[in-house]
Amino acid sequence: MARTAGVNWRAWAEWTAGALVLVLLAGWIWWEKSGTPERWRYEEAVRTFCGGLPAHEKSAQFEGLRTGTNLSSDITLGPDAYSCRLGSAPAEVTVARLRAGKYRNQDLERVLPHFSGSLRPVPLTGGWRGTIDGGSVRVLVDCRDSGDRVAVTVGFYLNETGHEETEARRASEDGWLDGDLFWARFAAATAVKAAAKWDCDAEAGEPLRALPPTVVGPEPVADADGTCAGLPFSRDKRLEEMEETPVGGASVYETCRVIASHYFDTPYLFTARFGPDVLLGRDLADVNTEAAAGVGEHGAWASAECPGDAERARFTAIVPPAAATVWLPGEKGEETFGLPAFREFAQRSAERHGCTDLRLPSERRLPPVK
């Protein structure tokens, strides 16, 4: 009897051990197939990546980063300033806290990278202050308690080549690709997250659902209804096409390019910068940073006081050299478009942004760039 019990006990133990092995094997297979280890490793890495600021979580503002998103080039740029690369492109992400009244002491060229897209800069909607240009997006949020600003810039986020991108945008209903809205939402959510981490009392905008429609390529000057609207095109019949920024008071960078390609290759270029973007590399090589307005060897500039901005908004104009010399046979004249157009561009832009004390150059005519 004891012998039989011993045999039964041994068989039961062997069966239990085998079942346990099967359970452990099934658990290990589930663990690996479920992606749990990868997700845990990813969440541990992203928790400290780029200062722990990128918005990888799912929220009302953003759908969240895919688990396993490539994380690389994690760099600290300075106090409260980080740069890193995300995704397959990979996108270049910069997050920085800009201290009130101390912008000039920060390396703005690093914490506010230049725009890198192929489109005209377009203002964000939904209560966000920022700009997107089809390859980069910048979002700024103000800290109401300190006057500081949180700036998030995402650049080089597209995988397409130039030709592929152009064709895809032309086939799109509004000129945008899926990656544009995805990274705009990421930038907005990251700005909110960074503000909270830095105890910045910031007001978030509405979740971004769409971007303002944009146009790929030049349009007839007669169709101007954005930043080129109202310019005195009738002063010069050589002017045929323009490329403009859709209007909006939330933009930090606006442009208007006026083209006379049958006469000269270089366009007229009018730009407007607001907030800390004013202190980036100048559109004109000889802008006098102390003078509110003026004319130099390479064009002209104007400025204005804008609500909430420590720096005066900066408006610039570049006149193509050939505008004063290249005419059709039998035609002759002088450059008459530049200064009136620049005045109109600056006045309209300043008004949209609620700016005052607009200072314009007093010269009768803008010199062509040399």
XYZ file of C-alpha atoms in Angstrom:
370
model
C 0.000 0.000 0.000
C 2.822 2.380 0.962
C 4.620 1.456 -2.223
C 1.538 2.298 -4.302
C 1.150 5.651 -2.506
C 4.808 6.415 -3.155
C 4.384 5.689 -6.845
C 1.254 7.857 -7.016
C 2.993 10.695 -5.193
C 5.963 10.529 -7.543
C 3.677 10.525 -10.604
C 1.728 13.469 -9.218
C 4.946 15.408 -8.562
C 6.210 14.681 -12.070
C 2.872 15.790 -13.548
C 2.863 18.980 -11.461
C 6.423 19.834 -12.485
C 5.570 19.278 -16.137
C 2.452 21.439 -15.840
C 4.460 24.167 -14.125
C 6.993 24.097 -16.947
C 4.178 24.451 -19.482
C 2.645 27.340 -17.520
C 6.014 29.112 -17.291
C 6.661 28.495 -20.993
C 3.221 29.869 -21.904
C 3.815 32.871 -19.630
C 7.193 33.542 -21.218
C 5.693 33.283 -24.729
C 2.877 35.682 -23.751
C 5.412 38.062 -22.157
C 7.482 38.206 -25.310
C 4.573 38.273 -27.774
C 2.689 40.949 -25.839
C 5.584 43.372 -26.145
C 5.526 44.046 -22.411
C 9.335 43.944 -21.971
C 9.802 46.311 -24.917
C 7.133 48.653 -23.563
C 8.657 48.674 -20.076
C 12.145 49.323 -21.434
C 10.792 52.100 -23.676
C 8.830 53.780 -20.880
C 11.883 53.660 -18.622
C 14.027 55.279 -21.328
C 11.535 57.977 -22.363
C 10.966 58.968 -18.727
C 14.335 60.749 -18.654
C 14.893 61.334 -22.377
C 15.253 64.988 -23.411
C 14.756 66.078 -19.808
C 11.696 63.827 -19.552
C 9.738 66.520 -21.414
C 8.533 64.990 -24.734
C 4.822 64.163 -24.637
C 4.877 60.418 -25.248
C 1.642 59.794 -23.330
C -1.810 59.686 -24.900
C -3.926 62.705 -24.002
C -6.623 65.009 -25.364
C -3.843 67.028 -27.015
C -1.922 64.129 -28.567
C -2.412 60.503 -29.552
C 0.896 59.445 -27.988
C 4.145 58.142 -29.410
C 4.304 54.573 -30.642
C 5.947 52.211 -28.169
C 9.459 51.555 -29.387
C 9.854 54.959 -31.045
C 13.526 55.461 -31.796
C 15.209 57.744 -29.228
C 18.605 59.235 -30.078
C 20.952 62.219 -29.659
C 19.853 63.236 -26.186
C 21.604 66.581 -25.526
C 21.367 69.139 -22.720
C 21.717 72.605 -24.258
C 21.808 74.508 -20.995
C 19.631 75.227 -17.954
C 16.095 74.144 -18.835
C 16.973 73.507 -22.478
C 17.118 70.108 -24.185
C 17.475 68.671 -27.678
C 16.854 65.132 -28.897
C 15.767 63.130 -31.922
C 12.640 61.001 -32.171
C 11.143 58.578 -34.637
C 12.274 57.197 -37.965
C 12.995 60.479 -39.805
C 14.176 61.285 -37.088
C 12.516 64.498 -35.947
C 14.744 67.013 -34.169
C 13.032 68.146 -30.961
C 14.116 71.172 -28.931
C 12.424 72.163 -25.669
C 13.526 75.265 -23.762
C 12.389 77.660 -21.071
C 13.102 81.234 -22.144
C 13.623 83.421 -19.100
C 11.797 86.749 -19.068
C 14.061 89.617 -20.081
C 17.055 87.315 -20.524
C 16.573 86.037 -24.089
C 19.770 87.731 -25.192
C 21.749 85.705 -22.630
C 20.637 82.408 -24.136
C 21.987 80.773 -27.263
C 18.783 81.329 -29.230
C 20.218 79.872 -32.425
C 20.301 76.519 -30.593
C 17.137 76.667 -28.472
C 15.052 78.218 -31.297
C 16.234 76.387 -34.440
C 15.468 77.950 -37.801
C 12.427 76.763 -39.720
C 13.286 73.967 -42.148
C 10.150 73.221 -44.172
C 9.321 73.666 -47.834
C 6.048 75.555 -47.359
C 5.218 79.123 -46.417
C 4.978 79.522 -42.638
C 1.403 79.059 -41.436
C 0.030 80.187 -38.041
C -1.391 77.555 -35.718
C -5.045 77.683 -34.703
C -6.992 76.694 -31.608
C -5.489 79.282 -29.294
C -1.881 78.193 -29.835
C 0.873 80.663 -30.611
C 3.140 79.113 -33.191
C 4.023 78.434 -36.803
C 4.328 75.375 -39.050
C 5.934 75.215 -42.498
C 5.683 71.605 -43.629
C 8.963 70.434 -42.142
C 9.153 72.184 -38.795
C 6.736 73.497 -36.186
C 7.236 75.895 -33.281
C 4.892 76.367 -30.304
C 5.266 79.058 -27.629
C 3.328 79.217 -24.360
C 3.545 82.080 -21.881
C 4.030 81.621 -18.133
C 1.527 84.042 -16.614
C 3.160 83.909 -13.187
C 6.741 84.722 -14.259
C 6.741 86.174 -17.778
C 8.890 83.250 -18.942
C 8.100 81.339 -22.106
C 8.249 77.666 -23.005
C 9.336 77.040 -26.594
C 9.031 73.703 -28.387
C 10.425 73.254 -31.904
C 10.233 70.082 -34.003
C 12.182 70.064 -37.263
C 13.026 67.701 -40.122
C 10.170 65.357 -39.252
C 9.322 64.136 -42.783
C 10.660 60.982 -44.441
C 9.740 61.962 -48.020
C 12.241 63.293 -50.528
C 11.592 66.750 -51.959
C 9.867 65.419 -55.084
C 7.772 62.887 -53.159
C 6.721 65.531 -50.655
C 5.702 68.026 -53.337
C 3.608 65.469 -55.209
C 1.954 64.231 -52.010
C 1.091 67.783 -50.926
C -0.423 68.617 -54.305
C -2.564 65.506 -54.058
C -3.696 66.467 -50.553
C -6.928 68.415 -50.097
C -5.362 71.092 -47.890
C -1.653 70.833 -48.739
C -0.736 69.006 -45.528
C 0.538 65.492 -44.845
C -0.340 63.281 -41.879
C 3.041 63.985 -40.284
C 2.376 67.725 -40.169
C -0.631 67.495 -37.871
C 0.901 64.653 -35.838
C 4.017 66.670 -34.972
C 2.067 69.881 -34.423
C -0.046 68.047 -31.839
C 3.093 66.555 -30.313
C 4.691 70.023 -30.023
C 1.597 71.492 -28.377
C 1.321 68.613 -25.891
C 5.041 68.798 -25.132
C 4.761 72.547 -24.445
C 1.980 71.855 -21.930
C 3.937 69.046 -20.283
C 7.149 71.099 -20.064
C 5.264 74.075 -18.617
C 3.787 71.876 -15.879
C 7.180 70.379 -15.039
C 8.709 73.854 -14.773
C 5.814 75.150 -12.613
C 4.847 77.558 -15.380
C 1.263 78.768 -15.140
C 0.426 78.446 -18.842
C -2.902 78.326 -20.641
C -3.230 75.522 -23.159
C -5.040 75.908 -26.445
C -7.727 73.645 -27.823
C -6.667 70.242 -29.200
C -5.412 70.755 -32.744
C -7.768 68.973 -35.140
C -6.638 70.519 -38.423
C -4.207 73.024 -39.906
C -5.159 76.070 -41.998
C -5.182 75.152 -45.703
C -2.002 76.011 -47.556
C -1.040 76.255 -51.223
C 1.960 74.567 -52.821
C 3.678 76.913 -55.271
C 3.180 80.520 -56.430
C -0.204 82.137 -57.095
C -1.249 85.130 -59.222
C -0.856 88.451 -57.419
C -4.576 89.049 -58.012
C -5.336 86.141 -55.646
C -3.472 87.609 -52.669
C -5.583 87.319 -49.517
C -2.954 86.659 -46.860
C 0.220 88.538 -45.965
C 0.570 89.839 -49.549
C -2.959 91.238 -49.597
C -3.284 94.956 -50.198
C 0.182 95.463 -51.658
C 0.291 97.995 -54.542
C 0.923 95.510 -57.346
C -0.475 97.963 -59.908
C 2.652 100.102 -59.488
C 4.690 97.582 -61.475
C 3.164 95.522 -64.269
C 6.150 93.151 -64.231
C 4.889 91.601 -60.992
C 3.043 88.370 -61.777
C 3.017 85.917 -58.859
C 3.383 85.804 -55.103
C 3.778 83.336 -52.236
C 2.182 84.411 -48.977
C 1.528 83.332 -45.410
C -2.112 82.815 -44.400
C -2.972 85.581 -41.935
C -3.327 84.982 -38.212
C -2.399 86.830 -35.052
C -0.791 83.756 -33.485
C 2.112 83.413 -35.910
C 5.710 84.072 -34.869
C 7.014 84.301 -38.450
C 5.330 85.661 -41.590
C 6.528 86.135 -45.164
C 5.409 87.552 -48.490
C 7.388 86.853 -51.667
C 6.550 88.751 -54.843
C 7.840 87.274 -58.104
C 8.575 88.700 -61.564
C 10.213 85.607 -63.035
C 10.014 86.834 -66.643
C 12.246 89.765 -65.697
C 14.462 88.734 -62.769
C 15.000 85.580 -60.711
C 15.240 87.060 -57.222
C 11.870 87.894 -55.600
C 10.887 90.780 -53.395
C 10.894 89.414 -49.836
C 8.993 90.894 -46.904
C 9.173 89.209 -43.488
C 7.792 89.714 -39.995
C 9.103 88.140 -36.784
C 7.498 88.284 -33.351
C 8.488 87.364 -29.797
C 11.872 85.731 -29.194
C 12.131 84.869 -32.907
C 13.041 88.545 -33.444
C 16.467 87.864 -31.958
C 17.336 85.053 -34.360
C 19.664 85.509 -37.335
C 18.571 88.593 -39.219
C 16.856 88.506 -42.593
C 19.128 91.441 -43.503
C 22.886 91.359 -42.920
C 23.113 95.028 -41.922
C 20.061 95.528 -39.702
C 20.927 97.993 -36.931
C 19.575 96.259 -33.834
C 19.464 99.546 -31.919
C 17.512 101.525 -34.519
C 13.724 101.074 -34.664
C 13.635 101.519 -38.461
C 15.951 102.276 -41.327
C 17.400 101.490 -44.725
C 20.713 99.744 -45.303
C 22.819 98.353 -48.099
C 20.795 95.136 -48.172
C 17.244 96.413 -47.728
C 15.123 97.992 -44.998
C 13.581 97.262 -41.626
C 10.800 98.503 -39.368
C 9.615 97.598 -35.862
C 6.665 97.809 -33.483
C 5.690 97.171 -29.860
C 3.506 94.071 -29.507
C 1.411 92.909 -26.518
C 3.279 90.562 -24.189
C 6.555 90.657 -26.145
C 9.699 92.081 -24.582
C 11.300 92.513 -28.002
C 9.935 94.831 -30.678
C 8.514 92.963 -33.677
C 10.873 93.206 -36.653
C 9.724 93.705 -40.239
C 12.226 93.463 -43.082
C 12.300 94.019 -46.840
C 14.685 92.903 -49.543
C 14.456 94.457 -53.008
C 15.926 92.409 -55.908
C 18.855 94.190 -57.604
C 17.418 93.761 -61.096
C 14.120 95.447 -60.173
C 15.649 98.820 -61.056
C 17.488 97.745 -64.207
C 15.810 94.864 -66.078
C 12.980 95.875 -68.403
C 11.533 94.670 -71.688
C 12.889 96.313 -74.865
C 11.377 99.743 -75.237
C 10.475 99.946 -71.553
C 12.345 101.941 -68.946
C 11.544 102.979 -65.412
C 12.633 102.917 -61.803
C 11.879 100.718 -58.819
C 8.633 102.058 -57.341
C 7.069 99.023 -55.633
C 9.422 98.233 -52.729
C 8.827 100.955 -50.146
C 5.012 101.344 -50.566
C 4.653 97.559 -50.470
C 6.856 97.254 -47.391
C 4.876 99.961 -45.583
C 1.595 98.192 -46.344
C 2.982 94.782 -45.381
C 4.308 96.044 -42.029
C 1.180 98.059 -41.197
C -1.178 95.166 -41.876
C 0.985 92.672 -39.987
C 1.351 94.966 -36.965
C -2.412 95.555 -36.887
C -3.202 91.822 -36.985
C -0.940 91.223 -33.984
C -2.275 94.184 -32.028
C 1.063 95.996 -32.206
C 1.521 99.741 -31.695
C 4.265 102.351 -32.142
C 5.069 101.123 -35.647
C 8.307 102.731 -36.881
C 8.848 102.759 -40.658
C 11.829 103.944 -42.741
C 11.473 107.540 -43.920
C 13.268 107.172 -47.262
C 11.346 107.733 -50.497
C 12.607 104.535 -52.072
C 14.238 101.302 -50.940
C 17.675 100.593 -52.396
C 18.110 97.283 -54.251
C 20.194 94.716 -52.411
C 23.845 94.713 -53.510
